[in-house]
Coordinates of C-alpha atoms in Angstrom, one line a residue:
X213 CA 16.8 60.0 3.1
X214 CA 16.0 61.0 -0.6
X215 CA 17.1 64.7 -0.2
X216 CA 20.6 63.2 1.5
X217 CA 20.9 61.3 -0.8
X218 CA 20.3 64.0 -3.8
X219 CA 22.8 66.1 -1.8
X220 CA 25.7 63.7 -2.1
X221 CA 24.8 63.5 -6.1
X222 CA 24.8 67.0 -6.1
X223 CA 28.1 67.4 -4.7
X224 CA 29.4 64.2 -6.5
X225 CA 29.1 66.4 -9.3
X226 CA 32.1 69.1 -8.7
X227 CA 29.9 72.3 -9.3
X228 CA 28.7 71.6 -13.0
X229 CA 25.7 73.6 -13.4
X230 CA 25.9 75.6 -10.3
X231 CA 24.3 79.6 -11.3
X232 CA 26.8 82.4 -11.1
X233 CA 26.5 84.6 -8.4
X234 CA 25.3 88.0 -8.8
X235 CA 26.4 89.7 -5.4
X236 CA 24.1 92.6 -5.8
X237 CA 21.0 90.5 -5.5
X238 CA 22.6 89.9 -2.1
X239 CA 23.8 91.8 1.0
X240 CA 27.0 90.8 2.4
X241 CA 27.8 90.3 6.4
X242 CA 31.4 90.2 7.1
X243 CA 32.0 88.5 10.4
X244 CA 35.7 87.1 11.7
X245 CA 37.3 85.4 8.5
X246 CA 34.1 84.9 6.8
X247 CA 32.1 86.8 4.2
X248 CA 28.3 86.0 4.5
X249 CA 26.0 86.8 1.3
X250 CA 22.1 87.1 2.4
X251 CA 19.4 87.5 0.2
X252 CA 17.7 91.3 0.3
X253 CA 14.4 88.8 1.6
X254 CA 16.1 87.0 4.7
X255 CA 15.0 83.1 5.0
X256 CA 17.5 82.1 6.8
X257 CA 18.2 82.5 10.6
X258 CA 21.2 84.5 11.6
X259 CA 21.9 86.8 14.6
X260 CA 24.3 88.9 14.7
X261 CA 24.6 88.8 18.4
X262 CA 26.1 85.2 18.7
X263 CA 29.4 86.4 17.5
X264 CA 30.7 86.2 21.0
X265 CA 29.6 82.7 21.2
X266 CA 30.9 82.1 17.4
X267 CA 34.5 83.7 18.6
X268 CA 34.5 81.9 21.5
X269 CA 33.9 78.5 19.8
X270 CA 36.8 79.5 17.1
X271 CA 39.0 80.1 20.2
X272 CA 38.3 77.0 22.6
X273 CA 39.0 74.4 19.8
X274 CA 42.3 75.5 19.2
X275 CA 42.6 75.2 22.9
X276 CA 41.6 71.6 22.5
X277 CA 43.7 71.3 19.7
X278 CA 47.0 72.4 21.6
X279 CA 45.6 70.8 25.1
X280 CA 44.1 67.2 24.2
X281 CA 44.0 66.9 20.0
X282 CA 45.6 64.6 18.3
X283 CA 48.2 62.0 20.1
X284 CA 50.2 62.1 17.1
X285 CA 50.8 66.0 17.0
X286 CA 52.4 65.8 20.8
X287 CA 55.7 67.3 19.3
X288 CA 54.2 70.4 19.2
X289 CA 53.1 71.1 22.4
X290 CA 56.6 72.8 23.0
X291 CA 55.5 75.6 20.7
X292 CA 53.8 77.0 23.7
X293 CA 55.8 76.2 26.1
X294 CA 58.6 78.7 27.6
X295 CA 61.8 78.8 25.3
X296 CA 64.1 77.8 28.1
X297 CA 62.1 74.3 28.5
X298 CA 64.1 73.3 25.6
X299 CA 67.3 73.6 23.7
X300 CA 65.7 73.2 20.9
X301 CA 65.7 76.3 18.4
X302 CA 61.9 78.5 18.4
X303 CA 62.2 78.2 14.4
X304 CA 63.1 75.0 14.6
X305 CA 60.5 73.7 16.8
X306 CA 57.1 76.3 15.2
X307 CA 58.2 74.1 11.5
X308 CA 56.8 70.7 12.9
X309 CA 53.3 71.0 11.9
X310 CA 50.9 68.6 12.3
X311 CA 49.0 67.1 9.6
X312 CA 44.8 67.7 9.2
X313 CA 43.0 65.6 11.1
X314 CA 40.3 67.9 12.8
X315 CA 36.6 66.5 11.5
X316 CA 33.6 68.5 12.8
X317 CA 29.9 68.3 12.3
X318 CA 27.7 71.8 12.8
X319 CA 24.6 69.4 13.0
X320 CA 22.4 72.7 12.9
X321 CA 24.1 75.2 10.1
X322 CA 21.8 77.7 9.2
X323 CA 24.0 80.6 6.9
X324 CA 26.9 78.2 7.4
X325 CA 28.8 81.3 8.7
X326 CA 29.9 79.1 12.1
X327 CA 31.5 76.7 10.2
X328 CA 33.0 78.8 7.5
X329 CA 34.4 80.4 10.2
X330 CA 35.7 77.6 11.5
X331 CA 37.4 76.5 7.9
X332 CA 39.4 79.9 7.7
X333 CA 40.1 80.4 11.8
X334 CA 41.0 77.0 12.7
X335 CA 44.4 75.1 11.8
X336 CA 44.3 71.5 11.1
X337 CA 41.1 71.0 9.9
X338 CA 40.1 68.2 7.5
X339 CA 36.8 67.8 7.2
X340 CA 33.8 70.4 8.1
X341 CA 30.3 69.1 7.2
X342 CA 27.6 72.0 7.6
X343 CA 24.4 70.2 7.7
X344 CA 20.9 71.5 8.1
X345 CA 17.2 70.3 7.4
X346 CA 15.6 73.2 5.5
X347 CA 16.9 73.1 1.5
X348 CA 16.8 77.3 2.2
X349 CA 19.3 76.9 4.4
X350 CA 21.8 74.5 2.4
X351 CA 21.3 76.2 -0.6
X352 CA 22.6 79.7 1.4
X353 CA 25.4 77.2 2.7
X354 CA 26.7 76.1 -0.4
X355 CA 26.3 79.3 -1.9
X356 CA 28.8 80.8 1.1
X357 CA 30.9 77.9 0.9
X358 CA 31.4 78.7 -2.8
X359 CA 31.6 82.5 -2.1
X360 CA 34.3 82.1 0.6
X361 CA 36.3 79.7 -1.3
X362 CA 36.9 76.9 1.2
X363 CA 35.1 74.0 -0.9
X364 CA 38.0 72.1 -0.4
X365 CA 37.4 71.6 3.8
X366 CA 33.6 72.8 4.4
X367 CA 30.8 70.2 2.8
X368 CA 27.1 71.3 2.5
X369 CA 25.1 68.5 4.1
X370 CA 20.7 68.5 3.6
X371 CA 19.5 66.0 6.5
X372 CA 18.1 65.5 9.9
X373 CA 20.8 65.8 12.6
X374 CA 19.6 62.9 14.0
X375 CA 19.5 60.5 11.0
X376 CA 22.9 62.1 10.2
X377 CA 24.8 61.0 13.0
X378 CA 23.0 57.7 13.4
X379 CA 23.8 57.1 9.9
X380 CA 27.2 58.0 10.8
X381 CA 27.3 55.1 13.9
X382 CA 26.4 53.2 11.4
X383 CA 29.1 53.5 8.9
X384 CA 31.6 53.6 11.9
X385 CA 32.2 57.5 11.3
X386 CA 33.0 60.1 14.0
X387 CA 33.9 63.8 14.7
X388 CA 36.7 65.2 16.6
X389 CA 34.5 68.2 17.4
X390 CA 30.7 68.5 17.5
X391 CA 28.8 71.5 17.1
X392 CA 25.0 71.5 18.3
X393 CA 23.1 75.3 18.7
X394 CA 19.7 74.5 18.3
X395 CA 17.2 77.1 18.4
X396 CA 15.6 76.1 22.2
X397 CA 16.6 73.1 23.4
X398 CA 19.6 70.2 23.0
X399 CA 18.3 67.6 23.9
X400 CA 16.4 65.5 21.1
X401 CA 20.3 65.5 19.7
X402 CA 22.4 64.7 22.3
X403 CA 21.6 60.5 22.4
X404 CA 23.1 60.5 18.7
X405 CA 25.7 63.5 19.0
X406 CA 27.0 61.1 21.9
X407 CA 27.3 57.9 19.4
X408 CA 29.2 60.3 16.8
X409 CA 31.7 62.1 18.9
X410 CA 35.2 60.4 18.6
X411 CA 37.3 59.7 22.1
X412 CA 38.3 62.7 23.6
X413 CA 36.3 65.1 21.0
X414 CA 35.1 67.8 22.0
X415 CA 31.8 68.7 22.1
X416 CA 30.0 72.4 22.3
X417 CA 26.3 72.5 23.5
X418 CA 23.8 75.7 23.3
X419 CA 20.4 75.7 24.8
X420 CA 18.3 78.9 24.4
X421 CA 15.4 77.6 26.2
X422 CA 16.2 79.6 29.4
X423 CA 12.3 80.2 30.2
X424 CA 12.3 76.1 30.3
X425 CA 15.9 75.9 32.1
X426 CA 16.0 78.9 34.4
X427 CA 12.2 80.5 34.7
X428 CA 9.1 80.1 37.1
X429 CA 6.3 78.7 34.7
X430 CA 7.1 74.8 33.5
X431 CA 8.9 72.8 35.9
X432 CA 7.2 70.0 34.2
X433 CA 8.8 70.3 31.0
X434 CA 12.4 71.5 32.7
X435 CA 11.8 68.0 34.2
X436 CA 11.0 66.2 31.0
X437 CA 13.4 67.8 28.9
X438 CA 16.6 67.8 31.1
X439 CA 15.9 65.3 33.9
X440 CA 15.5 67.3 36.5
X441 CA 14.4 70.8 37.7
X442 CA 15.7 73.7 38.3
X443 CA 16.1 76.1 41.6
X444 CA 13.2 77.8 40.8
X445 CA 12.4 81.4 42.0
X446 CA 16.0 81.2 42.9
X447 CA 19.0 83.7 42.1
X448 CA 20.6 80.9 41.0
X449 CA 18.8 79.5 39.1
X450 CA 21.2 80.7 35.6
X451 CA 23.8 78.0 37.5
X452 CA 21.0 75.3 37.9
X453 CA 20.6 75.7 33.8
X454 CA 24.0 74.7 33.3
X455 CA 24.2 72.1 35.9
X456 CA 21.0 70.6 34.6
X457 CA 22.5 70.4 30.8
X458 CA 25.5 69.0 32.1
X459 CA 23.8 66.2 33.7
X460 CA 21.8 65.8 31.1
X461 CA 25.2 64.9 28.6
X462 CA 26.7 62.8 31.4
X463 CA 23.9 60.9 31.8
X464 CA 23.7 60.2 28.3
X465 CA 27.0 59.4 27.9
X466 CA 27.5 57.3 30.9
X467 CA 24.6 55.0 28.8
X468 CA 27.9 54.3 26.2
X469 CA 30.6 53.7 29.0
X470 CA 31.5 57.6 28.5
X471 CA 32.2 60.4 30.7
X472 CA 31.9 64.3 30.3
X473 CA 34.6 66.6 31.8
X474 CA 33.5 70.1 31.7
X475 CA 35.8 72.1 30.4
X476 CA 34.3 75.6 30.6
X477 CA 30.4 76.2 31.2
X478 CA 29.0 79.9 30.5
X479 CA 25.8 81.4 31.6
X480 CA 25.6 84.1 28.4
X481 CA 22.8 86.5 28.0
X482 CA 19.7 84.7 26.7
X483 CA 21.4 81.1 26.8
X484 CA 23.6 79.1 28.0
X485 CA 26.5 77.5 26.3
X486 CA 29.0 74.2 27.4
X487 CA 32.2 72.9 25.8
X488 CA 33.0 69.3 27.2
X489 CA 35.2 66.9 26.4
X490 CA 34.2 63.1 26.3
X491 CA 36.3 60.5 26.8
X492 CA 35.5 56.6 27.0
X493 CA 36.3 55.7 30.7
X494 CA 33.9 52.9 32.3
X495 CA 36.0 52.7 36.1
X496 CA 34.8 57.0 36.1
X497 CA 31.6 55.8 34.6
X498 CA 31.1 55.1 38.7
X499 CA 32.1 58.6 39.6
X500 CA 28.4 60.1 38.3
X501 CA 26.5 58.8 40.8
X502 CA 28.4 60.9 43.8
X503 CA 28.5 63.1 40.7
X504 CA 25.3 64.2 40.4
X505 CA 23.1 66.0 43.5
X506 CA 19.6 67.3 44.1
X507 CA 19.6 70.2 46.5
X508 CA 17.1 71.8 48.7
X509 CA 16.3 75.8 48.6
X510 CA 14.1 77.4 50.6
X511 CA 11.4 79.8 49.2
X512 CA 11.6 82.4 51.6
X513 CA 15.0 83.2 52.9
X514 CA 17.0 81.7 49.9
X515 CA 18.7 79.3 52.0
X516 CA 20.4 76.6 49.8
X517 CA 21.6 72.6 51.0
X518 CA 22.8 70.1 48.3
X519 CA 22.8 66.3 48.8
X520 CA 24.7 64.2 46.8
X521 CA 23.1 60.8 45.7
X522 CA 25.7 58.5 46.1
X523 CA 29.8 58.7 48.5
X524 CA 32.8 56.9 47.4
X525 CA 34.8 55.8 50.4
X526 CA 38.2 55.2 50.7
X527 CA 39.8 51.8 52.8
X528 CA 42.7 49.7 52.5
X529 CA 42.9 46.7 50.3
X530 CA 42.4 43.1 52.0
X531 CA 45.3 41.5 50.8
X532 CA 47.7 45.0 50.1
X533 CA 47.1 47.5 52.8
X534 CA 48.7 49.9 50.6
X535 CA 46.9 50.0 47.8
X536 CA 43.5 51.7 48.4
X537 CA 40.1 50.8 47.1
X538 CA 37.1 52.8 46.4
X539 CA 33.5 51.5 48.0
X540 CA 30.6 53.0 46.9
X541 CA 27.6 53.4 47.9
X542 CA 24.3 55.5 48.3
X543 CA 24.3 58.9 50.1
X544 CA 22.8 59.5 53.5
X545 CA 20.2 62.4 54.0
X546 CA 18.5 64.6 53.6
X547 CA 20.8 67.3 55.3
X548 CA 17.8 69.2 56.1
X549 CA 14.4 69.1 58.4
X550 CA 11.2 69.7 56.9
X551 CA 11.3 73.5 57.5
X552 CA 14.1 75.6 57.1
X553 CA 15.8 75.9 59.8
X554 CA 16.9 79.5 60.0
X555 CA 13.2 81.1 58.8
X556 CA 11.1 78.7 59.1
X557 CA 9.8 78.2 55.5
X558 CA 9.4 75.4 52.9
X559 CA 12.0 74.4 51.3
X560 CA 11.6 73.3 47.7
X561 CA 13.7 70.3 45.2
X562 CA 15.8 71.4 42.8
X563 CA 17.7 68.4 40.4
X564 CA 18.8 66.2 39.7
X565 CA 22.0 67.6 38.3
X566 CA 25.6 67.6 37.7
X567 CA 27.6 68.2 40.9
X568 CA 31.4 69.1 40.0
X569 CA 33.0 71.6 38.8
X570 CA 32.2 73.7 35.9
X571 CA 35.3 74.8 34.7
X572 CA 38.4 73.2 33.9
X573 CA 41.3 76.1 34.7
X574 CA 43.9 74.8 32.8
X575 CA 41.4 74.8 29.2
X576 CA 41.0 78.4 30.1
X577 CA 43.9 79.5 30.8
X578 CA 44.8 78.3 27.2
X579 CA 42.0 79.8 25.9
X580 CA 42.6 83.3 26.9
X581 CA 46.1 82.8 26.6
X582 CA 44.8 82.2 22.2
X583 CA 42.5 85.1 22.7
X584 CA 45.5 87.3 24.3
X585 CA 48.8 86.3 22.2
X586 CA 46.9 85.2 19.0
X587 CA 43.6 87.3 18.2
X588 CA 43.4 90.6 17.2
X589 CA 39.6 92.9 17.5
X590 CA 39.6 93.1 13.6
X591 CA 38.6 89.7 13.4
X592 CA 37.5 88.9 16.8
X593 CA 35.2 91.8 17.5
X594 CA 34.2 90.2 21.1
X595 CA 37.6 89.8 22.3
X596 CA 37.4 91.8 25.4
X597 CA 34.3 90.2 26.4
X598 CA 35.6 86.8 26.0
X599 CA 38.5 87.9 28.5
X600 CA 36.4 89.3 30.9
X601 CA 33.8 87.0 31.4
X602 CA 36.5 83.7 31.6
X603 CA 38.6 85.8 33.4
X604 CA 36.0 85.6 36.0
X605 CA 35.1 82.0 34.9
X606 CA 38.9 81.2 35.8
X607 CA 38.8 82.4 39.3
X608 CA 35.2 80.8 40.5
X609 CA 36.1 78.3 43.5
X610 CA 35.3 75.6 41.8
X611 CA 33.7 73.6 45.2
X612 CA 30.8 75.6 45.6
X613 CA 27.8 75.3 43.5
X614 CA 25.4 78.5 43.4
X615 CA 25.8 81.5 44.3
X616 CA 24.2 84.5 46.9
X617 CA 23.6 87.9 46.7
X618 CA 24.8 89.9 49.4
X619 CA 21.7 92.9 48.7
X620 CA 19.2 89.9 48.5
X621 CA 20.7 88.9 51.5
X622 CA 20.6 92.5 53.7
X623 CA 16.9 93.0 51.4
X624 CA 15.7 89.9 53.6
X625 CA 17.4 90.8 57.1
X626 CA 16.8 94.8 56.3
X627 CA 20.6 95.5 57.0
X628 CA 22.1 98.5 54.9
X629 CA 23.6 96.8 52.0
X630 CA 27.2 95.8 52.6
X631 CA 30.4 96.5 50.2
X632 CA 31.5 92.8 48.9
X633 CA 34.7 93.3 50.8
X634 CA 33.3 93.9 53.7
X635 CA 31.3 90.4 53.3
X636 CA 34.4 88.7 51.9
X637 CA 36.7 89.8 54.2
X638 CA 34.2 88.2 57.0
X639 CA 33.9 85.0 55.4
X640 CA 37.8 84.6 54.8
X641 CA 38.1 85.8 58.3
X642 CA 35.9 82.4 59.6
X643 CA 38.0 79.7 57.0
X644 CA 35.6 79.9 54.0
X645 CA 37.0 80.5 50.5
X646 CA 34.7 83.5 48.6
X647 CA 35.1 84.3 44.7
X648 CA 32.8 86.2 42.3
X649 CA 30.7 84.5 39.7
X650 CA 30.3 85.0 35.9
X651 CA 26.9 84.0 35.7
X652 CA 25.4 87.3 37.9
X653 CA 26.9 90.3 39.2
X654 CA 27.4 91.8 42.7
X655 CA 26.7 87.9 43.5
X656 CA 29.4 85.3 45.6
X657 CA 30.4 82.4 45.6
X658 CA 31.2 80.5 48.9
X659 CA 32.0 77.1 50.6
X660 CA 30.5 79.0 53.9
X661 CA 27.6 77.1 55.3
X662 CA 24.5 79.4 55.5
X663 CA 25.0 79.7 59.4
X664 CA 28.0 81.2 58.8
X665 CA 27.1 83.7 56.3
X666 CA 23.7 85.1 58.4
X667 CA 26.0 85.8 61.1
X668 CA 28.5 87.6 58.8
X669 CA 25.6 89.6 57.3
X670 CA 24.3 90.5 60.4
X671 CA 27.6 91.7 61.9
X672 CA 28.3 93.8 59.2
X673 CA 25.6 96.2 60.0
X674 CA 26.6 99.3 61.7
X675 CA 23.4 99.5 63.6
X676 CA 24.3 96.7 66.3
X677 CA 21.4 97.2 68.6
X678 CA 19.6 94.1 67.8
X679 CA 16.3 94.6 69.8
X680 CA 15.8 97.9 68.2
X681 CA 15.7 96.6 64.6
X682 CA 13.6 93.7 65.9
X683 CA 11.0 96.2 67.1
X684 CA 10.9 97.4 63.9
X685 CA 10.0 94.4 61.9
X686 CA 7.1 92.3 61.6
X687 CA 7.2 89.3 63.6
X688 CA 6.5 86.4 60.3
X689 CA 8.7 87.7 57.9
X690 CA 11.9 85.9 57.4
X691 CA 14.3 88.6 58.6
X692 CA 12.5 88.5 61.9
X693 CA 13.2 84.7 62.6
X694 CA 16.3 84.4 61.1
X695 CA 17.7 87.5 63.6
X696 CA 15.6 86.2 66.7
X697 CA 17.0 82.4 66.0
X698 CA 20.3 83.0 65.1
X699 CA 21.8 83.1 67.9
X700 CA 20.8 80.2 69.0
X701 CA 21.8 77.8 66.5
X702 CA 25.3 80.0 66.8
X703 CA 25.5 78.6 70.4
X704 CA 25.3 74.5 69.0
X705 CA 27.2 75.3 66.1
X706 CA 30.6 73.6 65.5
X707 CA 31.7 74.5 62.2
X708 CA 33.3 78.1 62.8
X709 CA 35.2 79.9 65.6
X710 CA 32.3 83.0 65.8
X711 CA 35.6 84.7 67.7
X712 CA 37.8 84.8 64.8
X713 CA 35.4 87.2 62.8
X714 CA 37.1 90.1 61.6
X715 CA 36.2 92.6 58.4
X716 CA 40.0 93.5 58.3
X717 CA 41.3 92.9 54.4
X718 CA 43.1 89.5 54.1
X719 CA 43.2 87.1 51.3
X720 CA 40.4 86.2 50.3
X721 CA 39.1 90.0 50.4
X722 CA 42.3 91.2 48.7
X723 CA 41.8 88.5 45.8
X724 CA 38.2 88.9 45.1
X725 CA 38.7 93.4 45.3
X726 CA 41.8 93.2 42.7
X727 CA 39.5 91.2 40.4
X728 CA 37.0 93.6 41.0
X729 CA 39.5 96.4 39.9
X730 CA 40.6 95.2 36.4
X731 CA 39.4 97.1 33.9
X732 CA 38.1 94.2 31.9
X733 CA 34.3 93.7 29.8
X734 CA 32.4 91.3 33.0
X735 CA 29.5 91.6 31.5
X736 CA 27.3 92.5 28.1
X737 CA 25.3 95.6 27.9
X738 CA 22.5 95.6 25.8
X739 CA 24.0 95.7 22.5
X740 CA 20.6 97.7 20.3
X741 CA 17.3 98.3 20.5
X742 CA 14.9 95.4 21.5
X743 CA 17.7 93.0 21.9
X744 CA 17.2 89.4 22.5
X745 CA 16.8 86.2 20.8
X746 CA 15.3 86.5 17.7
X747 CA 12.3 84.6 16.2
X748 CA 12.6 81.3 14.6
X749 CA 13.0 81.1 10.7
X750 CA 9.8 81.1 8.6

């Protein structure tokens, strides 16, 4: 409370006293808009790797700015709108400009360089506070600040995150757009980020605690961290992380009559990163329950069953038939036996977490829209990689959670590994929808049931003589039951026509292969030497 307090004083008092700065005493990082000075003896934390996620963040809040900012700058939602929409002069229309109004808090600054970026890259901002605990670290802000000449939007801030936004309930202030990149994990500030986000905001969460979120070794403190745990031991388990942060924010904000729509949820090298917007909505408030699953993988074959914990059903009203009412009510389960059913083997609890969908297609098509029409590679170095990986983002099916690998898959049956067509063109042959994924490549994304996509597997092979292979394999492993009982669950089946498989190219195929084809970045190579997440800080 002291140093906050000293902090406003020393900003009360308009830079009297401040030392010149001698910019050969420092070494200067030029990133986007921004010009970063570090001292020759680095205490401060920067990485020079997060640009993507720093040119991604500049880009999807001026897609929330066009999309869902402020209800009084509607007017100018035209600007991006085709020309013949409107009579209405281009000129005409691009000299309404909206007022600033944008207020965001980077609870965690470091160099400052996010949010000076965010001062010089993003229109209509007011007010930019770039707070952090360590006095290194605001004194490196504030010298930046200075040094980039934006004094008059960006405000050096020396305080706990957490007594700064509780503070800030208190004194009935809030942000349009919060910022929160911790180094590890989010949660000890969502419960306040949550009291200090205004309706609608927009809120972007990093956790780089992936050997917590996404690894083998501490399911207990996945568990105690983020409410749940995640698929471990699993392929998927990069797409557990985000669905276990995003049930982490609903549930918080479901405790303050809020709801979380995930706008676009990224599974990016070493972390994980989610922009969401909240909105104050107690009838969806109900929605979470039916919301939110736990699901059921099995630890030998890879089989994977989710089970919602609550259904909303639909019946006519008692006194208007025509209006229709929502029960609801707790789920019925579990959808599986004991063992799995296909192998044979124990099937392990992943969850609780979030459910729905991950994306929200029209926020990305805005953003890469910005990224195509308004960013240039000088100041967005990442561009390409930005409309790559939502590029893929865009065309996930957004009703299937997780995701399979088709050589994990052939690995297990010891089938010669399929081309994805092939498998794709299968799948959409039987009804199912197929897309790839962001989060893992050579992977798919299916509404298939597991039934479905053993038999499509197996009939890719050329090799059809089935007792042959059999003889071949040992009689535990999981290939061996899965090829010996699949045929018989095929015969009490009733989901799929097994008659309507064909490998010919249709839709589904032809979609997924011309993705496939675009010469765009999907994924990040290793960028130098030793590359990862660096150490925290001294």
């Amino acid at each position: 409370m002291l140093r906050a307090a000293f902090t406003r004083f020393r900003a009360n008092l308009g830079g009297i006293g401040r030392k010149q700065i001698n910019i050969d005493d420092y070494n200067v990082v030029k990133e986007g808009s921004a010009k970063i000075l570090f001292e020759k003896e680095e205490t401060v934390f920067y990485n020079p790797i997060q640009q993507f996620n720093r040119d991604l963040s500049v880009t999807c809040i001026k897609a929330w700015d066009n999309l869902y900012g402020s209800r009084k700058g509607k007017k100018t939602a035209s600007v991006h709108k085709n020309d013949n929409d409107t009579d209405e002069p281009v000129a005409k229309r691009q000299k309404i400009e909206r007022k600033p109004y944008i207020k965001i808090l980077e609870a965690l600054s470091a160099t400052g360089l996010r949010a000076i970026r965010y001062a010089h890259e993003i229109p209509h901002v007011k007010e930019i506070i770039a707070n952090d605990l360590l006095p290194a670290a605001v004194e490196s802000i504030e010298r930046n600040i200075e040094y980039n000449g934006v004094s008059d939007k960006c405000k050096a801030n020396l305080d706990d995150a957490n007594v700064l936004m509780y503070r800030n309930k208190a004194e009935n202030k809030t942000y349009n757009v919060i910022d929160l990149d911790p180094y590890g994990t989010v949660t000890p500030f969502v419960d306040s980020a949550m009291q200090s986000i205004e309706d609608n905001g927009l809120m972007l969460v990093t956790c780089t605690d992936l050997s917590v979120l996404a690894g083998n070794g501490y399911p207990e403190k996945c568990f105690a961290l983020y409410g749940g745990v995640n698929m471990v031991g699993h392929e998927s388990t990069h797409e557990s992380a985000l669905r276990l942060v995003l049930n982490l924010l609903s549930q918080t904000a479901a405790k303050y009559k809020k709801t979380v729509e995930p706008l676009l949820s990224l599974s990016i090298d070493f972390y994980v990163r989610v922009f969401i917007r909240v909105k104050t909505a107690p009838i969806e408030v109900k929605n979470l329950q039916s919301k939110t699953m736990i699901t059921y993988h099995c630890s030998q074959c890879g089989s994977y069953h989710n089970q919602p914990l609550g259904r909303i059903t639909e019946r006519e009203g008692k006194r208007n038939p025509s209006k229709i009412q929502l029960k609801y009510s707790v789920a019925q389960g579990p959808p599986v036996d004991r063992k799995c059913q296909f192998c044979g083997g124990t099937y392990h609890l992943a969850g609780p977490m979030y459910g729905g969908p991950l994306h929200n297609h029209e926020f990305i098509k805005e953003v890469l829209r910005i990224n195509r029409e308004e960013h240039g590679d000088e100041i967005y170095g990442t561009r390409k990689r930005i409309e790559g990986m939502l590029t893929l983002a865009s065309n996930e099916i957004s009703e299937a959670p997780f995701y399979f690998s088709p050589n994990h898959v052939a690995s297990i049956l010891k089938l010669q590994v399929p081309a994805l067509k092939t498998v794709v063109a299968g799948l959409g042959s039987l009804g199912y929808d197929c897309s790839l994924t962001h989060a893992q490549p050579s992977t798919l994304k299916t509404n298939a049931p597991w039934g479905a996509i053993w038999y499509v597997m197996r009939e890719c092979d050329s090799n059809k003589d089935l007792k042959q292979k059999l003889s071949k394999m040992k009689s535990g492993t999981p290939g061996y039951k899965i090829l010996m009982n699949l045929d018989e669950w095929l015969e009490n089946q009733t989901m799929f026509d097994m008659k309507k498989l064909s490998f010919e190219q249709n839709e589904q195929s032809g979609t997924v292969e011309k993705l496939r084809k675009l010469k765009i970045v999907r994924y990040q190579e290793n960028p130098t030497k030793n590359w990862g997440p660096k150490a925290r800080p001294k």
